[in-house]
Each structure stands twice: as structure tokens, then as C-alpha cells.
GROMACS .gro file of C-alpha atoms in nm:
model
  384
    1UNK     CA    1   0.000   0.000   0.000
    2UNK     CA    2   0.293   0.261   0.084
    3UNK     CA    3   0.434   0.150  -0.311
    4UNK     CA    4   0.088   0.283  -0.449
    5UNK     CA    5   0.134   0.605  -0.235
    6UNK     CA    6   0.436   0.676  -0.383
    7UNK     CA    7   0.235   0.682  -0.777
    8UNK     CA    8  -0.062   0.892  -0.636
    9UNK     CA    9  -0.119   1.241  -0.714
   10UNK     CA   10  -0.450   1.331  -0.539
   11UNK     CA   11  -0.311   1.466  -0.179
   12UNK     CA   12  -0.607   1.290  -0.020
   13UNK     CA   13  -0.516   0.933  -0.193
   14UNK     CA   14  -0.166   0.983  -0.083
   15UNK     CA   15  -0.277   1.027   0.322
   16UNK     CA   16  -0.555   0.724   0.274
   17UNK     CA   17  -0.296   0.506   0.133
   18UNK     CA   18  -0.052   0.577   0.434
   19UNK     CA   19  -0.306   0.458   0.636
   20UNK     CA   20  -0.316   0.099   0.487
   21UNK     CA   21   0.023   0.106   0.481
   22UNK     CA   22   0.018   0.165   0.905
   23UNK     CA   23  -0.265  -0.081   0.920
   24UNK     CA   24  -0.023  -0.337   0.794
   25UNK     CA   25   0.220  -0.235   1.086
   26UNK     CA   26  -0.043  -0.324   1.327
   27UNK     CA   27  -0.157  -0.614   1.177
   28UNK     CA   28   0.215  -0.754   1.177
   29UNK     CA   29   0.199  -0.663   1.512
   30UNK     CA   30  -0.040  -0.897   1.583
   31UNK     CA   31   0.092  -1.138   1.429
   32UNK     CA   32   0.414  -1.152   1.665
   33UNK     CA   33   0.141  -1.145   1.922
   34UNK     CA   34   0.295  -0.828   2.026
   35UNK     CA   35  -0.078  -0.697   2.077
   36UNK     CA   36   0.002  -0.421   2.321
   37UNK     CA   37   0.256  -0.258   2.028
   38UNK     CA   38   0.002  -0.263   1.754
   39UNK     CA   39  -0.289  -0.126   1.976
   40UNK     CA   40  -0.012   0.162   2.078
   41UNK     CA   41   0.063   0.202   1.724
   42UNK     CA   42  -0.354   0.247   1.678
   43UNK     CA   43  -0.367   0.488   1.915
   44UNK     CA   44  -0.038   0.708   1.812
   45UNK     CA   45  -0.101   0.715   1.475
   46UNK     CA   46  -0.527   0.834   1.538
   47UNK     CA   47  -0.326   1.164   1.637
   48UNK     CA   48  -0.079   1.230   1.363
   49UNK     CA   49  -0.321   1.081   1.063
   50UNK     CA   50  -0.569   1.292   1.170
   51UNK     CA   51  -0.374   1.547   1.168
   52UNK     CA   52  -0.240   1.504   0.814
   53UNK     CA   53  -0.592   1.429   0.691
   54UNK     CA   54  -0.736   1.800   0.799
   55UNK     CA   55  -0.368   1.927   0.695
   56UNK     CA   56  -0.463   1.797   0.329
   57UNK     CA   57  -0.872   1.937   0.414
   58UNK     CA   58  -0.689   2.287   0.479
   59UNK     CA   59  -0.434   2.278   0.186
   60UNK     CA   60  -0.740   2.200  -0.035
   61UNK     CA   61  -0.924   2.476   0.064
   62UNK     CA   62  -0.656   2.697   0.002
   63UNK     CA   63  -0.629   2.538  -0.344
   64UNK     CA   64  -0.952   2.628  -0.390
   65UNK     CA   65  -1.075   2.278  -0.407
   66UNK     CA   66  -0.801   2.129  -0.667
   67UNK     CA   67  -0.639   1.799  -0.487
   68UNK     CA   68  -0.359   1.740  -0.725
   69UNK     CA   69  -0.013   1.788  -0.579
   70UNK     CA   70   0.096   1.829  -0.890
   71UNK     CA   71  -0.091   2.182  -0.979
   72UNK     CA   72   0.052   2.256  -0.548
   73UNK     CA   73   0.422   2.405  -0.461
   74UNK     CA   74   0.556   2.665  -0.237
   75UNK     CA   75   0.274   2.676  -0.054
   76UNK     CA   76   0.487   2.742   0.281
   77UNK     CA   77   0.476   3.109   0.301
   78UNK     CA   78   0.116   3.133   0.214
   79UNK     CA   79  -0.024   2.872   0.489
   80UNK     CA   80   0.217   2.904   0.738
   81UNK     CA   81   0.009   2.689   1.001
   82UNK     CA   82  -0.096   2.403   0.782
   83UNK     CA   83   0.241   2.390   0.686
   84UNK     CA   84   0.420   2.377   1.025
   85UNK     CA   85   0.164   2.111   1.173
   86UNK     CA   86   0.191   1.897   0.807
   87UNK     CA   87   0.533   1.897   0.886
   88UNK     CA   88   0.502   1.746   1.228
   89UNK     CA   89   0.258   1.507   1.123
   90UNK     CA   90   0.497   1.386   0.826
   91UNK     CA   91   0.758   1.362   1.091
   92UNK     CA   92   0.582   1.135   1.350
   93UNK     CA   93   0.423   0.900   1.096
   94UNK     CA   94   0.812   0.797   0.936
   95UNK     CA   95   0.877   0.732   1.220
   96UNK     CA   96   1.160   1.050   1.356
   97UNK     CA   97   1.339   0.975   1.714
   98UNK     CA   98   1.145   1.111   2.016
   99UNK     CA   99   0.792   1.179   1.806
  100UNK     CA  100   0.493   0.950   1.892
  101UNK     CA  101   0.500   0.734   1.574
  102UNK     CA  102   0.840   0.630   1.641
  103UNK     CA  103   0.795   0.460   1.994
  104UNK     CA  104   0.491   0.226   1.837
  105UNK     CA  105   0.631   0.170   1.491
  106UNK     CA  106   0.965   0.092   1.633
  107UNK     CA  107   0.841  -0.184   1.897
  108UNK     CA  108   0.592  -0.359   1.643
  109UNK     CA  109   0.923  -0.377   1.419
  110UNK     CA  110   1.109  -0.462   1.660
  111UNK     CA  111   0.871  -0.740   1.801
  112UNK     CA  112   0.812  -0.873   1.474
  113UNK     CA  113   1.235  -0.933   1.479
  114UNK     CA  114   1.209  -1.116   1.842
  115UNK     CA  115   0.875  -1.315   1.744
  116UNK     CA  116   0.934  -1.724   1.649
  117UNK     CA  117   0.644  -1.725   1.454
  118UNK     CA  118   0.690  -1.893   1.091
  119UNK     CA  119   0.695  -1.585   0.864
  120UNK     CA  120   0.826  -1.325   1.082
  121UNK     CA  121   1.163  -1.308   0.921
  122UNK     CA  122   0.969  -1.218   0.618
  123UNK     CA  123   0.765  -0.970   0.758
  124UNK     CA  124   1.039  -0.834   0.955
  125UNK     CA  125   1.221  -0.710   0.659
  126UNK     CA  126   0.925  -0.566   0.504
  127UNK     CA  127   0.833  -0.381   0.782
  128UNK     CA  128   1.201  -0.224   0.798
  129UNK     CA  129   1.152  -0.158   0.367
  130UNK     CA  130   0.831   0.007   0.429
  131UNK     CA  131   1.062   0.266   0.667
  132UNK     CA  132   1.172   0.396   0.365
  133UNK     CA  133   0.889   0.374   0.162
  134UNK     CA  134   0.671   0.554   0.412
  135UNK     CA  135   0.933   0.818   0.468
  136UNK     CA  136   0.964   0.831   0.048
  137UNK     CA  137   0.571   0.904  -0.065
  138UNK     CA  138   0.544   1.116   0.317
  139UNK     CA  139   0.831   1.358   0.189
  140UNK     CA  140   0.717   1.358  -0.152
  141UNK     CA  141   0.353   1.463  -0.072
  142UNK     CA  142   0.542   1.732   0.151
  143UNK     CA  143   0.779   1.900  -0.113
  144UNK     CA  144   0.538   1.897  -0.398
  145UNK     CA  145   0.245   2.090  -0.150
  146UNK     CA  146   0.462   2.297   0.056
  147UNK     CA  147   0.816   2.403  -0.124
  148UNK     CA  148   0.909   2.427  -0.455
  149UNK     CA  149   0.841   2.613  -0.755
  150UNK     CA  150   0.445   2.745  -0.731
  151UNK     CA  151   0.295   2.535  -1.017
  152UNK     CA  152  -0.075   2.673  -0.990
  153UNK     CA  153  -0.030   2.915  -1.175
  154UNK     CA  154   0.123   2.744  -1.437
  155UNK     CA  155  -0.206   2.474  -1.388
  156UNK     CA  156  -0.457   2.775  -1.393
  157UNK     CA  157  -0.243   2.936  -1.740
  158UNK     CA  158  -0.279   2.559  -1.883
  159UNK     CA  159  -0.650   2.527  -1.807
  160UNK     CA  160  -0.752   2.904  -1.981
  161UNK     CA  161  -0.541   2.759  -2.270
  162UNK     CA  162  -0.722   2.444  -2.241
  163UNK     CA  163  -1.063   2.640  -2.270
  164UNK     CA  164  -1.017   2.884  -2.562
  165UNK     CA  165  -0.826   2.625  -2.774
  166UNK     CA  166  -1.182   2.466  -2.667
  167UNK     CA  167  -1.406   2.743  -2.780
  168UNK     CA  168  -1.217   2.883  -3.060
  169UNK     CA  169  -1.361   2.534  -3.207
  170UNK     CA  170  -1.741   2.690  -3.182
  171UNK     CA  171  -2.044   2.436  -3.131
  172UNK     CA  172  -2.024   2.233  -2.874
  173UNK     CA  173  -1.690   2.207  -2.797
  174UNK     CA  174  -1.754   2.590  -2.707
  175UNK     CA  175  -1.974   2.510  -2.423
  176UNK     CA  176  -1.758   2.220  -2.327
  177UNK     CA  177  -1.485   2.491  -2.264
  178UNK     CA  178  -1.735   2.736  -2.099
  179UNK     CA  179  -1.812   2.437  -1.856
  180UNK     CA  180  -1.428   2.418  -1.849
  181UNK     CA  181  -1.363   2.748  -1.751
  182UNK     CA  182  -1.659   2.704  -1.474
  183UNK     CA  183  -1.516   2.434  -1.316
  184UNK     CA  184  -1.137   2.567  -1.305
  185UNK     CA  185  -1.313   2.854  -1.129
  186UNK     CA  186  -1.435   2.657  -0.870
  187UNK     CA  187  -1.179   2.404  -0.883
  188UNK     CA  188  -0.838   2.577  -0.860
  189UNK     CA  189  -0.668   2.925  -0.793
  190UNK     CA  190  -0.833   3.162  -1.070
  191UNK     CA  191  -0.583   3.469  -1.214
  192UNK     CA  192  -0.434   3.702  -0.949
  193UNK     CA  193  -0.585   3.419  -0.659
  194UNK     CA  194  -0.315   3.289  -0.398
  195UNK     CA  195  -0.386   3.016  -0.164
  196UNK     CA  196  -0.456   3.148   0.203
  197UNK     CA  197  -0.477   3.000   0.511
  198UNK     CA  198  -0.751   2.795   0.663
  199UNK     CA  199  -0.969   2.961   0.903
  200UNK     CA  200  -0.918   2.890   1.272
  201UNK     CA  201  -1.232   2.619   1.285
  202UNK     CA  202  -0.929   2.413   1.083
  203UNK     CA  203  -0.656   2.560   1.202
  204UNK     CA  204  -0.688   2.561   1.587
  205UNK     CA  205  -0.788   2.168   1.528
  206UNK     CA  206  -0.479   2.142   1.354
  207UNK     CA  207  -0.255   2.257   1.629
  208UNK     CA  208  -0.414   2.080   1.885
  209UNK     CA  209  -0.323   1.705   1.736
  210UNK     CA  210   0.020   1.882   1.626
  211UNK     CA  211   0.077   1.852   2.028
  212UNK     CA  212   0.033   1.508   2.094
  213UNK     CA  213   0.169   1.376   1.793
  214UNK     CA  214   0.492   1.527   1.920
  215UNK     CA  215   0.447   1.406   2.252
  216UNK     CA  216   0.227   1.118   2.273
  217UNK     CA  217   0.479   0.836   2.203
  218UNK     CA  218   0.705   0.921   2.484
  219UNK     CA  219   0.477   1.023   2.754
  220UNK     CA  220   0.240   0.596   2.687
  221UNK     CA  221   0.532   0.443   2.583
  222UNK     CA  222   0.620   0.244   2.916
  223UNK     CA  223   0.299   0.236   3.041
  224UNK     CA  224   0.076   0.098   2.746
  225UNK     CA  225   0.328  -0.157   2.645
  226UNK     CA  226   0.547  -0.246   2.978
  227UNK     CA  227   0.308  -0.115   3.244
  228UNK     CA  228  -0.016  -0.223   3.386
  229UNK     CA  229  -0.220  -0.036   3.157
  230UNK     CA  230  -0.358  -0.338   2.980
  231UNK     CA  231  -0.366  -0.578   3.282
  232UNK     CA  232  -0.525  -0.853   3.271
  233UNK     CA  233  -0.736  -0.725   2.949
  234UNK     CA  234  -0.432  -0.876   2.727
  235UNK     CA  235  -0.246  -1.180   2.885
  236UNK     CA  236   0.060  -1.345   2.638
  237UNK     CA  237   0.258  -1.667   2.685
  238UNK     CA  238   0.555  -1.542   2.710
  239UNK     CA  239   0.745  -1.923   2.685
  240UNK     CA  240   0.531  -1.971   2.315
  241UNK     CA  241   0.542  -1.580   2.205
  242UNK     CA  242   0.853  -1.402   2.335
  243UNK     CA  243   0.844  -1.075   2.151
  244UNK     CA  244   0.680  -0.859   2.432
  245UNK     CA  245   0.925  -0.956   2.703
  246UNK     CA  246   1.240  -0.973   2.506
  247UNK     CA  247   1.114  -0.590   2.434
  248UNK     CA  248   1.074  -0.552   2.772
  249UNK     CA  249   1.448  -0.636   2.856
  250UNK     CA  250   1.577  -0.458   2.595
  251UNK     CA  251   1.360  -0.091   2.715
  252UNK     CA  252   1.560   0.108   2.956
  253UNK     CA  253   1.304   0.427   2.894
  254UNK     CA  254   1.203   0.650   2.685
  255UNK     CA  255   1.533   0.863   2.628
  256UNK     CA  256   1.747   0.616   2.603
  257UNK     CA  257   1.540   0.427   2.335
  258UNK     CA  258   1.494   0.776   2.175
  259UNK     CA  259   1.855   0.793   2.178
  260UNK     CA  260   1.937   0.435   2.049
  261UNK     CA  261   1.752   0.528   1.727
  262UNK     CA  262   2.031   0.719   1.598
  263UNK     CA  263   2.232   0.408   1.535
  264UNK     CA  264   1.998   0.141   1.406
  265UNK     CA  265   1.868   0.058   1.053
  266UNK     CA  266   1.527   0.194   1.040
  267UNK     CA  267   1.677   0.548   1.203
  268UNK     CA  268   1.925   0.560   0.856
  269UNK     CA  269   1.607   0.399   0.586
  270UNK     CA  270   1.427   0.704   0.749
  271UNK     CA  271   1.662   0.951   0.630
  272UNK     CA  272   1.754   0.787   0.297
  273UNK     CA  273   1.346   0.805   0.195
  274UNK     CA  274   1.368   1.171   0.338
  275UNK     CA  275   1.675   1.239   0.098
  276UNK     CA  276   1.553   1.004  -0.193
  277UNK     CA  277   1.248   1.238  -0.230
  278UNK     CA  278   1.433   1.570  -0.172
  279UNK     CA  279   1.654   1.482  -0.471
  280UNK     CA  280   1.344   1.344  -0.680
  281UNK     CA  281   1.127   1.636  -0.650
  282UNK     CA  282   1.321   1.938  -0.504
  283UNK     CA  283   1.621   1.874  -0.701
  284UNK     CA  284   1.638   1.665  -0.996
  285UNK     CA  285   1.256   1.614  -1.120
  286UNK     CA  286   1.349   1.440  -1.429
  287UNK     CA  287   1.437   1.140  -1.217
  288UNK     CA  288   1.118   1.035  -1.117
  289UNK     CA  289   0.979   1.059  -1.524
  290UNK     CA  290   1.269   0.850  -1.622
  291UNK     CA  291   1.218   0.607  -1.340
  292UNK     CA  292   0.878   0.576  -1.479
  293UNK     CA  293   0.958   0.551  -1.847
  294UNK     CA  294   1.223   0.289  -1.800
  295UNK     CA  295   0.996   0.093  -1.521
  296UNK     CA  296   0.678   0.152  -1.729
  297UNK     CA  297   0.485  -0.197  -1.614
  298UNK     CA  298   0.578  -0.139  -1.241
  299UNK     CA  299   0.411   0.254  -1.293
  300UNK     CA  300   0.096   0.066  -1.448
  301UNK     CA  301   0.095  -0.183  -1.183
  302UNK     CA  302   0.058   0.089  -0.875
  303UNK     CA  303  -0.118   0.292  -1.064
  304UNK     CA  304  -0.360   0.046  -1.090
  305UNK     CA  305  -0.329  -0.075  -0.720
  306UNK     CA  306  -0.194  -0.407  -0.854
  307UNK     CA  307  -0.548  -0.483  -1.008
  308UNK     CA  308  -0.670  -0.554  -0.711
  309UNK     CA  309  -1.028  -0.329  -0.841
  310UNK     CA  310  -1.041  -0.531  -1.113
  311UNK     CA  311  -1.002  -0.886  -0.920
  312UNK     CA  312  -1.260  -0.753  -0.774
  313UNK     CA  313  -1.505  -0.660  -1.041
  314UNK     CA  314  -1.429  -0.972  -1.257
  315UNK     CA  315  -1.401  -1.231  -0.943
  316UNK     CA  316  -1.617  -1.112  -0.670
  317UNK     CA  317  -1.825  -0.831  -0.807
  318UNK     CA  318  -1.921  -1.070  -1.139
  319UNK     CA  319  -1.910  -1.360  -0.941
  320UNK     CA  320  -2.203  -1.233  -0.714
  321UNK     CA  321  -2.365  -1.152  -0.987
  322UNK     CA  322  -2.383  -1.462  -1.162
  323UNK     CA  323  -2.511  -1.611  -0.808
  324UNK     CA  324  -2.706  -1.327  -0.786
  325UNK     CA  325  -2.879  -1.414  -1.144
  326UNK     CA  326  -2.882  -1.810  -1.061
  327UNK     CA  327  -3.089  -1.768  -0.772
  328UNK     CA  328  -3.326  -1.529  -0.952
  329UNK     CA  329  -3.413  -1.757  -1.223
  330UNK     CA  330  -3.313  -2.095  -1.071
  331UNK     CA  331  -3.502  -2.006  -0.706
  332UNK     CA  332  -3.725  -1.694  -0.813
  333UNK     CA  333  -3.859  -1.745  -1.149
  334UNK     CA  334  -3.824  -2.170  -1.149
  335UNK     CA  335  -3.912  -2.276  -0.804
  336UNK     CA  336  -4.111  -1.991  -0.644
  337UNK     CA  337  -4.304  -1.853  -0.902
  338UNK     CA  338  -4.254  -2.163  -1.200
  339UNK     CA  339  -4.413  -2.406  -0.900
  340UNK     CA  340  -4.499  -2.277  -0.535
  341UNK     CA  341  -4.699  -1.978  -0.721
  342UNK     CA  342  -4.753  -2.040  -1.081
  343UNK     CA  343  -4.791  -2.418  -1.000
  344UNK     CA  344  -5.019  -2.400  -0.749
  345UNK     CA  345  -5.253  -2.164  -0.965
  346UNK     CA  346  -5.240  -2.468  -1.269
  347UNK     CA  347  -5.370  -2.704  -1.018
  348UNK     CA  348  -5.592  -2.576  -0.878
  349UNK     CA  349  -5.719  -2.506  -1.223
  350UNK     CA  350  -5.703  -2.857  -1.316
  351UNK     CA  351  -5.893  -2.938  -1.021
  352UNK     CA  352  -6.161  -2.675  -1.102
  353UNK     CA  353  -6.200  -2.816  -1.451
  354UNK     CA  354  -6.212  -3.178  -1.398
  355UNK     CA  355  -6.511  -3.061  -1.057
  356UNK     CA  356  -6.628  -2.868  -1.346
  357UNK     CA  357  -6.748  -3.184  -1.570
  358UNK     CA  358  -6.981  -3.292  -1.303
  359UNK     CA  359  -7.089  -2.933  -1.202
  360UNK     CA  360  -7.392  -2.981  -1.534
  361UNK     CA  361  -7.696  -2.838  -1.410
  362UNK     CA  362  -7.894  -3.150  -1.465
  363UNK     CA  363  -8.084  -3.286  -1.177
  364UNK     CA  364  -8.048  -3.628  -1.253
  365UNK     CA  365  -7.687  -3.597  -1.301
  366UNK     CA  366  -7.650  -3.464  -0.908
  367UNK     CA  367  -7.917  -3.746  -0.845
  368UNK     CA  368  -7.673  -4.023  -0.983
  369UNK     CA  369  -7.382  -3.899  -0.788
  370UNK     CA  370  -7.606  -3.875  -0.482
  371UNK     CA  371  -7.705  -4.263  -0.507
  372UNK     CA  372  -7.351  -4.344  -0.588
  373UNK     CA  373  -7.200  -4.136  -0.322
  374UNK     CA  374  -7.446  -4.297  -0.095
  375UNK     CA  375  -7.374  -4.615  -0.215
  376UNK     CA  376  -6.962  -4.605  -0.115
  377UNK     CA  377  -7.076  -4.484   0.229
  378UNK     CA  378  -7.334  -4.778   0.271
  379UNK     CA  379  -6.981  -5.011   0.151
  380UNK     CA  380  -6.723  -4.839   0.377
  381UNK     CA  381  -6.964  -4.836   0.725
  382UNK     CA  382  -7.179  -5.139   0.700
  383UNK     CA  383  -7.000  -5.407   0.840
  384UNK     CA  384  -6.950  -5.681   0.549
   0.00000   0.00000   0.00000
């Protein structure tokens, strides 16, 4: 999920993504039976995602409405708030020394490396690649909105172009480009517009989860995961699952874990992500096109969130479907209406036409069947 981050442009998509990304951190979590880590991870990461979340809300509204990182840049010294707290959010969720998303993604990873489990030497050395891929599409998102060249004006210049090449055509490519222009109005910074910043309904918001994601991590670290905060609410073998109390052994506080960062692997995948996307977008932003050109069916493959949407139309979607279909004319149209309903109505007609044969209107006819219905009853009750 962080690899399709990286390909998206919409500022929202790139923030949603993250979160399946973290998701799989927690889930990994629980899968070293290091439960305590991945519910700490749940809770540090409500503050700093929600945070980025109504950063990208405010940065939208100062776009006026345009999502596209692409048609974003420099955006720093025109929201000055959204910016700072964006910043800390990016921070905390790569995972930076001392900020709350590093004390919960650091334990599940290192859990994961303690746990016995079959698989977790796997999943250990994704979780440590998906350092720098979370630090990677974090920064990226973060140059391209906040630094940078300003590129909405060039995106507002390319959409008037885009509506008088439009309406120099006449007809009805004419009003297409009048709708054009009507939409770039209300989607995206018109001429002589700037982006401002969000009013303090998003703003003040914004600053208040700034402050815990800063401080969060540190301040639950030792109690959530080797405190009595859980009691008796989580219990762990610790002779079948070891990963908690190996942690546990290894955790001298919260400084000196803090501290220890500076020296281990994630720590240095943190910074090269950081770096990596300085380089691709701030410096050298041919690199990512010719990464793309030259890796062309990887590109497709994100872009397209490795098919998975259309596994799911073809498979599940079409599959249901077809059930869906089966039963309607197998169950609805054959069984309940073809017999139960339809059925019953045809025999009940048959029986109505064969009563109808006797039903003449000629005395003697009823007189006959009198005599011979009186004539079975006589046979049945008189004792023979």
C-alpha cells in the first residue's frame, strides 16, 4: 500500500494510502502477538493521521478545491500553520526519534524481529523496507504541496489555454470549454488568486493534534506496552510468544530508546526516503519521469493498485452476480413462481376443470352422484 502512495497524485489518496500502509504495521503486530505494540501504534497514529488528513482538508481549501499535488508548490509562506503542523505530522508517521510514531512503529518492528512465529523473518524485513517507503511518498507529498516552484499558476495558465483552444472550435466544444472554464473557477486558484490560510475552525484543530503527535509516544510508551495499563485485558505466553518480554528487557526508557535510534537501521532507511524524495522532486525532477519511463509496467501496476479493483469486479463483483442471477431464475422465477406460485394456480385449475365436468346443471346428473355417493358410504360403514 505505501508502493501505491508513492504513484498517487491526489493529496487525499496519498494520506488514505498511508493509512493501509500503518494498518499493515499493526496487523504484523499482531501477528508476533505483540498486541500491546500494535494497539499503541492504533492509538499514536489516530493523532498524527488525523492530523495530516485536515492538513490535506486545509491545503485544499486553500487550493480552492483542486487535490492534485501536482498543480501545489511553495505553498509554505502562504499557509504558514498548515504547513508547520503537516510537517510534524509527516515527521511522527516515518517514524523521527522522540515523536509518537516512532515509539509504536519501532516496537511492532522490533517485536516482529524477536517473534518465532513462521513468517516473521519475512515480515520483519518488510516492515524495515516500508521505513523507507513511508518516509519516500510522506516527503514527496510534503515537497510537492509545501516548497518548490508554485505550479498553480502554471495549472490555472494551462487550463484558460485548455478552454479557448476549446471554444475557438465553436459548437459544442464551445460550451464544453465554458463548462471548463466554470469548473477551473471553482476548482483551482483563478488569475491574481493565492492560496490562504484555513480559518481557525481548521486551524486551531490542527494545532491541537500537532501537540500530541509530538508528545504522545514518549509520555504511553512504558505504560501501554510495559506497564499495567492493559492488565489482565491482554495476557501473552511469554514461553510460546517471546516478543513482548524480550522488548521488555531490551527498554531502559524513553530517552534512552529515543537515543538508540540514531544508530539502528530503520533510524538511517528514514533519512535515505527523506533524501531520496528531496533529490526526486526538489532537485532533480526528471528522475522520477525517467524512473517511470524505463519501469513503465511497475508505474501501471501501482497505478492500478496491482489490479486488485479489477479482481474484484471480474471475481467477486461478477461472481455475485452470476449467483445473484442463478438464484433469480433458478429459485425466483423456477421454483417460487414456475411451481410454489404459478404451480399452485395450474392445479388448482385442473382441479376446477375436472369438478367442473360434473358441475352440469342436470338434476339427474346430481341425483346419480347422490345414489352413488351414498352407495360407497353404505360399503365403507356397513360391516361386510
Amino acid at each position: 500500500m505505501g508502493l501505491i502512495g508513492i504513484v498517487q497524485n491526489d493529496i487525499k489518496r496519498v494520506v488514505a494510502y498511508s493509512t493501509l500502509s500503518q494498518l499493515g504495521y499493526m496487523i504484523a503486530a499482531l501477528g508476533a502477538s505483540a498486541y500491546a505494540a500494535g494497539l499503541f501504534h492504533l492509538m499514536t497514529h489516530a493523532f498524527f493521521k488525523a492530523l495530516l488528513f485536515l492538513a490535506a482538508g486545509s491545503v485544499i481549501i486553500g487550493m480552492h478545491h483542486d487535490q492534485d499535488i501536482r498543480n501545489m508548490g511553495g505553498l509554505r509562506k502562504y499557509m504558514p500553520i498548515t504547513w508547520i503542523t503537516a510537517l510534524v505530522g509527516s515527521l511522527a508517521l516515518i517514524g523521527t526519534p522522540f515523536l509518537s510514531g516512532f515509539y509504536s512503529k519501532e516496537h511492532i518492528i522490533e517485536a516482529v524481529h524477536f517473534a518465532n512465529v513462521p513468517g516473521a523473518g519475512i515480515a520483519y524485513v518488510a516492515l524495515v523496507a516500508g521505513v523507507f517507503v513511508t518516509a519516500f511518498y510522506s516527503f514527496r507529498m510534503y515537497f510537492l504541496v509545501f516548497h518548490g516552484k508554485e505550479r498553480w499558476r502554471d495549472a490555472h495558465h494551462g487550463r484558460q489555454a485548455h478552454g479557448a483552444a476549446g471554444a475557438a472550435h465553436g459548437g459544442h466544444e464551445a460550451d464544453d470549454a465554458a463548462a471548463a472554464g466554470h469548473d477551473a473557477h471553482h476548482h483551482g486558484l483563478g488569475p491574481g488568486d493565492s492560496p490562504r490560510e484555513s480559518p481557525a475552525v481548521v486551524t486551531v484543530p490542527l494545532i491541537m493534534l500537532a501537540l500530541p503527535s509530538l508528545v504522545i509516544g514518549l509520555v504511553a510508551v512504558e505504560p501501554l506496552l510495559f506497564g499495567g495499563f492493559f492488565k489482565d485485558s491482554i495476557a501473552v505466553l511469554a514461553e510460546r510468544h517471546p516478543a513482548m518480554a524480550s522488548l521488555a528487557e531490551h527498554f531502559h526508557g524513553w530517552a534512552a530508546f529515543g537515543l538508540h535510534a540514531f544508530v539502528t537501521l530503520p533510524f538511517w532507511l528514514t533519512l535515505a526516503g527523506v533524501a531520496a524524495a528531496y533529490y526526486c522532486y526538489m532537485v532533480n525532477p526528471a528522475v522520477p519521469a525517467a524512473i517511470r519511463e524505463r519501469l513503465g509496467w511497475i508505474y501501471r501496476m501501482l497505478d492500478n493498485k496491482y489490479y486488485m479493483d479489477r479482481i474484484n469486479e471480474i471475481v467477486f463483483a461478477a461472481g455475485a452476480r452470476l449467483i445473484g442471477r442463478g438464484l433469480w431464475r433458478g429459485g425466483d422465477q423456477a421454483l417460487i413462481d414456475g411451481v410454489a406460485i404459478d404451480g399452485t394456480a395450474r392445479l388448482v385449475a385442473w382441479i376446477a376443470s375436472v369438478v367442473r365436468l360434473v358441475q352440469s346443471g342436470y338434476i339427474y346428473h346430481y341425483a346419480i352422484v347422490m345414489f352413488i355417493g351414498i352407495a360407497v358410504l353404505l360399503w365403507w360403514f356397513v360391516p361386510r
